[in-house]
mmCIF file of C-alpha atoms and ligand atoms in Angstrom:
data_model
loop_
_atom_site.group_PDB
_atom_site.id
_atom_site.type_symbol
_atom_site.label_atom_id
_atom_site.label_comp_id
_atom_site.label_asym_id
_atom_site.label_seq_id
_atom_site.Cartn_x
_atom_site.Cartn_y
_atom_site.Cartn_z
ATOM 1 C CA MET A 1336 -18.388 -13.489 9.298
ATOM 2 C CA GLU A 1337 -16.342 -13.438 6.107
ATOM 3 C CA LEU A 1338 -12.973 -12.848 7.811
ATOM 4 C CA GLU A 1339 -13.559 -14.634 11.123
ATOM 5 C CA GLY A 1340 -10.202 -15.849 12.447
ATOM 6 C CA LYS A 1341 -8.132 -13.984 9.842
ATOM 7 C CA LYS A 1342 -5.048 -12.119 11.082
ATOM 8 C CA ILE A 1343 -4.379 -8.977 9.093
ATOM 9 C CA ILE A 1344 -1.771 -6.203 9.041
ATOM 10 C CA VAL A 1345 -2.820 -2.860 7.542
ATOM 11 C CA THR A 1346 -0.501 0.112 6.899
ATOM 12 C CA GLY A 1347 -1.666 3.742 6.916
ATOM 13 C CA GLY A 1348 -4.731 3.181 9.125
ATOM 14 C CA GLY A 1349 -4.738 6.704 10.549
ATOM 15 C CA SER A 1350 -6.718 8.149 7.635
ATOM 16 C CA GLY A 1351 -8.797 7.625 4.515
ATOM 17 C CA ILE A 1352 -8.964 4.260 2.774
ATOM 18 C CA ALA A 1353 -6.890 2.346 5.333
ATOM 19 C CA ALA A 1354 -8.924 3.707 8.278
ATOM 20 C CA GLY A 1355 -12.129 2.510 6.568
ATOM 21 C CA THR A 1356 -10.468 -0.835 5.780
ATOM 22 C CA VAL A 1357 -9.407 -1.415 9.410
ATOM 23 C CA LYS A 1358 -12.994 -0.783 10.572
ATOM 24 C CA GLY A 1359 -14.423 -2.987 7.802
ATOM 25 C CA TYR A 1360 -12.057 -5.858 8.618
ATOM 26 C CA VAL A 1361 -13.045 -5.690 12.295
ATOM 27 C CA ARG A 1362 -16.742 -5.814 11.282
ATOM 28 C CA ALA A 1363 -15.944 -8.885 9.162
ATOM 29 C CA GLY A 1364 -14.476 -10.629 12.237
ATOM 30 C CA ALA A 1365 -10.716 -10.202 11.664
ATOM 31 C CA GLN A 1366 -7.904 -9.498 14.125
ATOM 32 C CA VAL A 1367 -6.144 -6.408 12.781
ATOM 33 C CA VAL A 1368 -2.874 -4.773 13.751
ATOM 34 C CA PHE A 1369 -2.245 -1.563 11.856
ATOM 35 C CA CYS A 1370 0.338 1.208 11.718
ATOM 36 C CA ASP A 1371 0.743 4.823 10.743
ATOM 37 C CA VAL A 1372 3.061 7.751 11.509
ATOM 38 C CA ASN A 1373 0.017 9.831 12.494
ATOM 39 C CA ASP A 1374 -0.558 8.615 16.061
ATOM 40 C CA GLU A 1375 -3.632 10.785 16.625
ATOM 41 C CA GLY A 1376 -5.314 9.346 13.514
ATOM 42 C CA GLY A 1377 -4.182 5.826 14.388
ATOM 43 C CA ARG A 1378 -5.594 5.978 17.907
ATOM 44 C CA ALA A 1379 -8.879 7.455 16.619
ATOM 45 C CA THR A 1380 -9.252 4.591 14.107
ATOM 46 C CA GLU A 1381 -8.464 2.007 16.807
ATOM 47 C CA GLU A 1382 -11.105 3.485 19.099
ATOM 48 C CA ALA A 1383 -13.744 3.743 16.347
ATOM 49 C CA ALA A 1384 -13.066 0.211 15.057
ATOM 50 C CA ASN A 1385 -13.368 -1.380 18.484
ATOM 51 C CA ALA A 1386 -16.439 0.681 19.446
ATOM 52 C CA GLN A 1387 -18.521 -0.811 16.615
ATOM 53 C CA GLU A 1388 -21.458 -2.851 17.881
ATOM 54 C CA ASN A 1389 -21.603 -6.658 17.778
ATOM 55 C CA VAL A 1390 -18.139 -7.171 16.337
ATOM 56 C CA THR A 1391 -15.911 -10.165 17.071
ATOM 57 C CA GLY A 1392 -12.821 -8.652 15.414
ATOM 58 C CA LYS A 1393 -10.325 -6.343 17.089
ATOM 59 C CA ALA A 1394 -8.003 -3.541 15.977
ATOM 60 C CA THR A 1395 -4.669 -2.604 17.579
ATOM 61 C CA TYR A 1396 -2.661 0.460 16.563
ATOM 62 C CA ILE A 1397 1.142 0.494 16.636
ATOM 63 C CA HIS A 1398 3.307 3.404 15.422
ATOM 64 C CA CYS A 1399 5.521 2.468 12.462
ATOM 65 C CA ASP A 1400 7.151 4.466 9.692
ATOM 66 C CA ILE A 1401 7.148 2.067 6.745
ATOM 67 C CA THR A 1402 10.098 3.830 5.065
ATOM 68 C CA ASP A 1403 12.328 2.420 7.834
ATOM 69 C CA LYS A 1404 13.178 -1.224 7.117
ATOM 70 C CA THR A 1405 14.246 -2.011 10.701
ATOM 71 C CA ALA A 1406 11.095 -0.400 12.119
ATOM 72 C CA VAL A 1407 8.986 -2.463 9.700
ATOM 73 C CA GLN A 1408 10.711 -5.663 10.825
ATOM 74 C CA GLU A 1409 10.042 -4.789 14.484
ATOM 75 C CA PHE A 1410 6.415 -3.861 13.724
ATOM 76 C CA PHE A 1411 5.737 -7.155 11.922
ATOM 77 C CA ALA A 1412 7.362 -9.177 14.725
ATOM 78 C CA LYS A 1413 5.174 -7.400 17.312
ATOM 79 C CA ALA A 1414 1.987 -7.676 15.219
ATOM 80 C CA ILE A 1415 2.507 -11.374 14.470
ATOM 81 C CA GLU A 1416 3.192 -12.082 18.138
ATOM 82 C CA LEU A 1417 0.056 -10.160 19.205
ATOM 83 C CA MET A 1418 -2.231 -11.944 16.712
ATOM 84 C CA GLY A 1419 -0.491 -15.330 16.856
ATOM 85 C CA GLY A 1420 0.102 -15.309 13.084
ATOM 86 C CA LEU A 1421 -0.567 -13.488 9.822
ATOM 87 C CA ASP A 1422 -2.825 -14.251 6.846
ATOM 88 C CA VAL A 1423 -3.115 -10.964 4.959
ATOM 89 C CA LEU A 1424 -1.157 -7.727 4.442
ATOM 90 C CA ALA A 1425 -3.094 -4.698 3.184
ATOM 91 C CA ASN A 1426 -0.357 -2.158 2.436
ATOM 92 C CA ILE A 1427 -2.293 1.069 1.920
ATOM 93 C CA ALA A 1428 -0.107 3.905 3.329
ATOM 94 C CA GLY A 1429 0.911 6.402 0.687
ATOM 95 C CA VAL A 1430 1.913 10.035 0.110
ATOM 96 C CA GLU A 1431 1.672 12.543 -2.715
ATOM 97 C CA ARG A 1432 3.760 15.660 -3.454
ATOM 98 C CA ASN A 1433 2.809 17.605 -6.556
ATOM 99 C CA LYS A 1434 4.565 20.340 -8.521
ATOM 100 C CA PRO A 1435 5.656 20.965 -12.098
ATOM 101 C CA ALA A 1436 7.878 18.089 -13.253
ATOM 102 C CA GLU A 1437 10.867 20.362 -13.891
ATOM 103 C CA ASP A 1438 10.901 21.506 -10.223
ATOM 104 C CA PHE A 1439 11.203 18.159 -8.409
ATOM 105 C CA GLU A 1440 14.237 17.813 -6.121
ATOM 106 C CA LYS A 1441 15.925 14.775 -4.601
ATOM 107 C CA ASP A 1442 14.037 15.326 -1.343
ATOM 108 C CA ASP A 1443 10.685 15.034 -3.182
ATOM 109 C CA ILE A 1444 11.730 11.769 -4.815
ATOM 110 C CA ASP A 1445 13.084 10.345 -1.538
ATOM 111 C CA PHE A 1446 9.878 11.314 0.320
ATOM 112 C CA VAL A 1447 7.398 9.932 -2.220
ATOM 113 C CA PHE A 1448 9.343 6.805 -3.228
ATOM 114 C CA GLY A 1449 10.347 6.205 0.405
ATOM 115 C CA VAL A 1450 6.736 5.612 1.427
ATOM 116 C CA ASN A 1451 5.067 4.448 -1.775
ATOM 117 C CA PHE A 1452 7.758 2.154 -3.157
ATOM 118 C CA ASN A 1453 10.347 1.372 -0.455
ATOM 119 C CA GLY A 1454 7.554 0.951 2.123
ATOM 120 C CA THR A 1455 5.835 -1.504 -0.212
ATOM 121 C CA VAL A 1456 9.022 -3.535 -0.572
ATOM 122 C CA TRP A 1457 9.856 -3.625 3.172
ATOM 123 C CA THR A 1458 6.310 -4.577 4.253
ATOM 124 C CA ASN A 1459 5.799 -7.129 1.468
ATOM 125 C CA GLN A 1460 9.117 -8.827 2.286
ATOM 126 C CA GLU A 1461 8.195 -9.199 5.961
ATOM 127 C CA ALA A 1462 4.760 -10.640 5.129
ATOM 128 C CA TYR A 1463 6.230 -13.075 2.621
ATOM 129 C CA LYS A 1464 8.989 -14.249 4.958
ATOM 130 C CA TYR A 1465 6.319 -15.218 7.484
ATOM 131 C CA PHE A 1466 4.012 -16.837 4.895
ATOM 132 C CA LYS A 1467 6.850 -18.884 3.403
ATOM 133 C CA ALA A 1468 8.320 -20.014 6.716
ATOM 134 C CA ASN A 1469 4.909 -21.108 7.998
ATOM 135 C CA GLY A 1470 3.311 -22.564 4.860
ATOM 136 C CA ILE A 1471 0.573 -19.884 4.790
ATOM 137 C CA GLU A 1472 -1.137 -19.261 1.433
ATOM 138 C CA GLY A 1473 -1.397 -15.571 2.327
ATOM 139 C CA ALA A 1474 -2.601 -12.494 0.458
ATOM 140 C CA ILE A 1475 -0.778 -9.217 -0.152
ATOM 141 C CA ILE A 1476 -2.853 -6.230 -1.271
ATOM 142 C CA ASN A 1477 -0.812 -3.234 -2.441
ATOM 143 C CA TYR A 1478 -2.019 0.234 -3.356
ATOM 144 C CA ALA A 1479 -1.064 1.696 -6.703
ATOM 145 C CA SER A 1480 -2.993 4.329 -8.674
ATOM 146 C CA ASP A 1481 -4.495 4.861 -12.107
ATOM 147 C CA THR A 1482 -1.877 7.615 -12.424
ATOM 148 C CA GLY A 1483 0.779 4.874 -12.582
ATOM 149 C CA LEU A 1484 -0.813 3.853 -15.897
ATOM 150 C CA THR A 1485 -1.963 7.195 -17.287
ATOM 151 C CA GLY A 1486 0.403 9.802 -15.755
ATOM 152 C CA MET A 1487 -0.832 12.867 -13.857
ATOM 153 C CA PRO A 1488 -0.210 16.580 -14.556
ATOM 154 C CA ASN A 1489 1.987 17.997 -11.721
ATOM 155 C CA GLY A 1490 2.304 14.498 -10.241
ATOM 156 C CA ALA A 1491 5.216 12.955 -12.158
ATOM 157 C CA ILE A 1492 6.995 11.557 -9.102
ATOM 158 C CA TYR A 1493 3.819 10.224 -7.483
ATOM 159 C CA ALA A 1494 2.702 8.605 -10.759
ATOM 160 C CA SER A 1495 6.181 7.090 -11.223
ATOM 161 C CA SER A 1496 6.186 5.663 -7.684
ATOM 162 C CA LYS A 1497 2.817 3.998 -8.332
ATOM 163 C CA ALA A 1498 4.002 2.596 -11.674
ATOM 164 C CA ALA A 1499 6.886 1.082 -9.681
ATOM 165 C CA VAL A 1500 4.405 -0.497 -7.229
ATOM 166 C CA LEU A 1501 2.553 -2.066 -10.180
ATOM 167 C CA GLY A 1502 5.775 -3.538 -11.593
ATOM 168 C CA TRP A 1503 6.859 -4.838 -8.176
ATOM 169 C CA THR A 1504 3.450 -6.405 -7.478
ATOM 170 C CA ARG A 1505 3.242 -8.163 -10.848
ATOM 171 C CA THR A 1506 6.722 -9.583 -10.310
ATOM 172 C CA ILE A 1507 6.187 -10.900 -6.791
ATOM 173 C CA ALA A 1508 2.822 -12.259 -7.934
ATOM 174 C CA MET A 1509 4.772 -14.540 -10.262
ATOM 175 C CA ASP A 1510 7.668 -15.409 -7.961
ATOM 176 C CA TRP A 1511 5.837 -15.866 -4.676
ATOM 177 C CA ALA A 1512 2.803 -17.672 -6.113
ATOM 178 C CA ARG A 1513 5.059 -20.172 -7.895
ATOM 179 C CA GLU A 1514 7.073 -20.706 -4.758
ATOM 180 C CA SER A 1515 4.396 -20.603 -2.018
ATOM 181 C CA ASN A 1516 0.877 -19.986 -3.430
ATOM 182 C CA VAL A 1517 0.963 -16.446 -2.003
ATOM 183 C CA ARG A 1518 -1.196 -14.073 -4.054
ATOM 184 C CA CYS A 1519 -0.367 -10.389 -4.587
ATOM 185 C CA ASN A 1520 -2.667 -7.830 -6.169
ATOM 186 C CA CYS A 1521 -2.857 -4.058 -6.539
ATOM 187 C CA VAL A 1522 -5.842 -1.816 -5.956
ATOM 188 C CA ASN A 1523 -6.175 1.420 -7.947
ATOM 189 C CA PRO A 1524 -8.812 3.417 -6.063
ATOM 190 C CA ALA A 1525 -10.685 6.613 -6.886
ATOM 191 C CA ILE A 1526 -12.141 7.483 -3.502
ATOM 192 C CA LYS A 1527 -12.843 10.719 -1.607
ATOM 193 C CA THR A 1528 -10.219 10.991 1.166
ATOM 194 C CA PRO A 1529 -7.839 13.655 2.561
ATOM 195 C CA MET A 1530 -5.370 12.690 -0.200
ATOM 196 C CA TYR A 1531 -8.009 13.445 -2.849
ATOM 197 C CA LYS A 1532 -8.518 16.880 -1.259
ATOM 198 C CA TYR A 1533 -4.733 17.466 -1.473
ATOM 199 C CA TRP A 1534 -4.805 16.460 -5.149
ATOM 200 C CA LEU A 1535 -7.640 18.926 -5.909
ATOM 201 C CA GLU A 1536 -5.552 21.691 -4.296
ATOM 202 C CA THR A 1537 -2.213 20.883 -5.954
ATOM 203 C CA ALA A 1538 -2.768 19.218 -9.336
ATOM 204 C CA ASP A 1539 -2.496 21.360 -12.453
ATOM 205 C CA PRO A 1540 -5.459 23.817 -12.065
ATOM 206 C CA ALA A 1541 -6.490 23.592 -15.747
ATOM 207 C CA PHE A 1542 -6.530 19.810 -15.465
ATOM 208 C CA VAL A 1543 -8.648 19.923 -12.281
ATOM 209 C CA GLU A 1544 -11.117 22.361 -13.914
ATOM 210 C CA ALA A 1545 -11.547 20.096 -16.943
ATOM 211 C CA TYR A 1546 -11.849 17.104 -14.639
ATOM 212 C CA LYS A 1547 -14.588 18.776 -12.535
ATOM 213 C CA ALA A 1548 -16.465 19.903 -15.636
ATOM 214 C CA GLY A 1549 -16.509 16.366 -17.015
ATOM 215 C CA LEU A 1550 -17.162 14.326 -13.857
ATOM 216 C CA LYS A 1551 -20.006 12.319 -15.409
ATOM 217 C CA GLN A 1552 -17.761 11.545 -18.383
ATOM 218 C CA GLN A 1553 -14.872 10.619 -16.075
ATOM 219 C CA PHE A 1554 -16.935 8.428 -13.734
ATOM 220 C CA PRO A 1555 -19.657 6.585 -15.650
ATOM 221 C CA ILE A 1556 -20.988 5.405 -12.269
ATOM 222 C CA ASP A 1557 -22.236 8.295 -10.064
ATOM 223 C CA GLY A 1558 -20.293 11.014 -11.914
ATOM 224 C CA ASP A 1559 -17.979 11.315 -8.904
ATOM 225 C CA MET A 1560 -15.234 9.693 -6.821
ATOM 226 C CA GLY A 1561 -16.387 6.820 -4.643
ATOM 227 C CA ASP A 1562 -17.071 6.422 -0.930
ATOM 228 C CA VAL A 1563 -14.694 4.356 1.240
ATOM 229 C CA ASP A 1564 -17.295 2.334 3.157
ATOM 230 C CA ARG A 1565 -19.792 1.843 0.347
ATOM 231 C CA ASP A 1566 -17.499 1.323 -2.617
ATOM 232 C CA LEU A 1567 -14.093 0.142 -1.424
ATOM 233 C CA VAL A 1568 -14.344 -1.744 1.885
ATOM 234 C CA PRO A 1569 -16.418 -4.610 0.408
ATOM 235 C CA VAL A 1570 -13.694 -5.131 -2.223
ATOM 236 C CA MET A 1571 -10.995 -5.103 0.472
ATOM 237 C CA VAL A 1572 -12.916 -7.722 2.475
ATOM 238 C CA PHE A 1573 -13.227 -9.910 -0.627
ATOM 239 C CA LEU A 1574 -9.504 -9.573 -1.462
ATOM 240 C CA ALA A 1575 -8.619 -10.659 2.089
ATOM 241 C CA SER A 1576 -11.030 -13.596 2.026
ATOM 242 C CA ASP A 1577 -10.460 -17.139 0.748
ATOM 243 C CA GLY A 1578 -12.922 -16.403 -2.066
ATOM 244 C CA SER A 1579 -10.210 -14.421 -3.866
ATOM 245 C CA ARG A 1580 -7.477 -17.102 -3.676
ATOM 246 C CA PHE A 1581 -7.247 -17.519 -7.493
ATOM 247 C CA ILE A 1582 -6.935 -13.786 -8.205
ATOM 248 C CA ASN A 1583 -3.227 -13.006 -8.546
ATOM 249 C CA GLY A 1584 -1.087 -10.257 -10.092
ATOM 250 C CA GLN A 1585 -4.105 -8.169 -11.017
ATOM 251 C CA THR A 1586 -4.660 -4.413 -10.981
ATOM 252 C CA ILE A 1587 -8.109 -3.978 -9.507
ATOM 253 C CA CYS A 1588 -9.518 -0.557 -10.359
ATOM 254 C CA VAL A 1589 -12.181 0.524 -7.878
ATOM 255 C CA ASN A 1590 -12.840 3.701 -9.794
ATOM 256 C CA GLY A 1591 -16.364 3.776 -11.227
ATOM 257 C CA GLY A 1592 -14.926 3.245 -14.725
ATOM 258 C CA LEU A 1593 -12.498 6.218 -14.607
ATOM 259 C CA ILE A 1594 -10.015 4.169 -16.616
ATOM 260 C CA MET A 1595 -10.501 0.643 -17.903
ATOM 261 C CA VAL A 1596 -7.462 -1.626 -17.721
ATOM 262 C CA ARG A 1597 -6.976 -4.629 -19.936
HETATM 263 N N1 LIG B 2583 -7.886 8.480 -2.597
HETATM 264 C C1 LIG B 2583 -7.739 8.085 -3.848
HETATM 265 O O1 LIG B 2583 -8.617 8.243 -4.696
HETATM 266 C C2 LIG B 2583 -6.469 7.416 -4.274
HETATM 267 C C3 LIG B 2583 -6.220 7.331 -5.654
HETATM 268 C C4 LIG B 2583 -5.121 6.617 -6.074
HETATM 269 C C5 LIG B 2583 -4.288 5.998 -5.138
HETATM 270 N N2 LIG B 2583 -4.539 6.130 -3.791
HETATM 271 C C6 LIG B 2583 -3.644 5.441 -2.861
HETATM 272 O O2 LIG B 2583 -4.435 4.845 -1.843
HETATM 273 C C7 LIG B 2583 -3.692 4.837 -0.621
HETATM 274 C C8 LIG B 2583 -4.517 5.469 0.499
HETATM 275 O O3 LIG B 2583 -4.778 6.819 0.156
HETATM 276 P P1 LIG B 2583 -5.789 7.764 0.940
HETATM 277 O O4 LIG B 2583 -6.494 8.555 -0.082
HETATM 278 O O5 LIG B 2583 -6.528 7.002 1.968
HETATM 279 O O6 LIG B 2583 -4.710 8.740 1.640
HETATM 280 P P2 LIG B 2583 -4.661 9.419 3.086
HETATM 281 O O7 LIG B 2583 -3.677 10.529 2.961
HETATM 282 O O8 LIG B 2583 -6.018 9.698 3.590
HETATM 283 O O9 LIG B 2583 -4.029 8.262 4.001
HETATM 284 C C9 LIG B 2583 -2.700 7.833 3.872
HETATM 285 C C10 LIG B 2583 -2.197 7.393 5.246
HETATM 286 O O10 LIG B 2583 -0.830 6.903 5.103
HETATM 287 C C11 LIG B 2583 -0.118 7.344 6.241
HETATM 288 N N3 LIG B 2583 1.332 7.366 6.015
HETATM 289 C C12 LIG B 2583 2.040 8.267 5.284
HETATM 290 N N4 LIG B 2583 3.357 8.008 5.376
HETATM 291 C C13 LIG B 2583 3.489 6.911 6.150
HETATM 292 C C14 LIG B 2583 4.618 6.164 6.604
HETATM 293 N N5 LIG B 2583 5.869 6.524 6.276
HETATM 294 N N6 LIG B 2583 4.390 5.088 7.401
HETATM 295 C C15 LIG B 2583 3.139 4.738 7.767
HETATM 296 N N7 LIG B 2583 2.036 5.420 7.369
HETATM 297 C C16 LIG B 2583 2.211 6.494 6.568
HETATM 298 C C17 LIG B 2583 -0.643 8.764 6.465
HETATM 299 O O11 LIG B 2583 -0.298 9.275 7.757
HETATM 300 C C18 LIG B 2583 -2.135 8.557 6.262
HETATM 301 O O12 LIG B 2583 -2.774 8.198 7.482
HETATM 302 C C19 LIG B 2583 -2.379 5.558 -0.922
HETATM 303 O O13 LIG B 2583 -1.362 4.618 -1.215
HETATM 304 C C20 LIG B 2583 -2.711 6.384 -2.147
HETATM 305 O O14 LIG B 2583 -1.574 6.696 -2.907
HETATM 306 C C21 LIG B 2583 -5.599 6.836 -3.359
#
């Protein structure tokens, strides 16, 4: 088992990419404690992860809103106590709110940045504090987006929040690796999930039409967005494993070639 004995915290496990990641980590033998604000989704993921056959890993769901710094501190303390340590943080929770750029209000910025950026900072800090205090050469996997590099029609605040996650991750990848050999990377996914459905419904309609018409151009592999279990979970297992210890500060696009980063 690739992750046998690893202790992993995942955020956003009630849906989509993080739900698939929790299940994949349990199949790979890891102990996983994960959070969400969607308790129904979180409990369903916990049940599905632990019901998988012949697995030695285990998933435990705990409610936590990652925008709340105190709640994040309490969640990490509980998770670390439950697992007896921490090796990896996969910070996947995220939100999107789309409208024409000229219409965004303070509430939209607070909502999107609160989860996507502030939540990244609060969770990353708690993981690092534990790694540093205990001499763990841990891994932090954050979730950004290609939109943070390219922009996105109707998604200016979302794209900006993901650009901020990229800047944060590159910076801590320097500071925390130098100080403690902790590695920090970002994943930019292009995967069919409930968030993708929301994007199809709310992005600029002309942009979505052009995008649908040119899917094979957009995605050289498959001509479509990817599948969580087939295309993303194996990458998440690798990034949590010791095999990825020399990969640091990178933006890893799991996107079928949608954009190519240099
Ligand atoms: N699906 C894609 O193709 C795609 C593309 C680019 C980036 N992303 C990023 O990947 C990540 C996962 O996206 P997804 O498509 O699985 O989305 P999703 O909407 O299916 O899942 C996101 C999860 O985060 C949880 N969440 C929201 N606010 C939270 C909070 N305050 N505290 C804790 N949990 C919270 C939600 O309840 C949900 O369960 C996100 O960060 C997203 O921005 C996804």
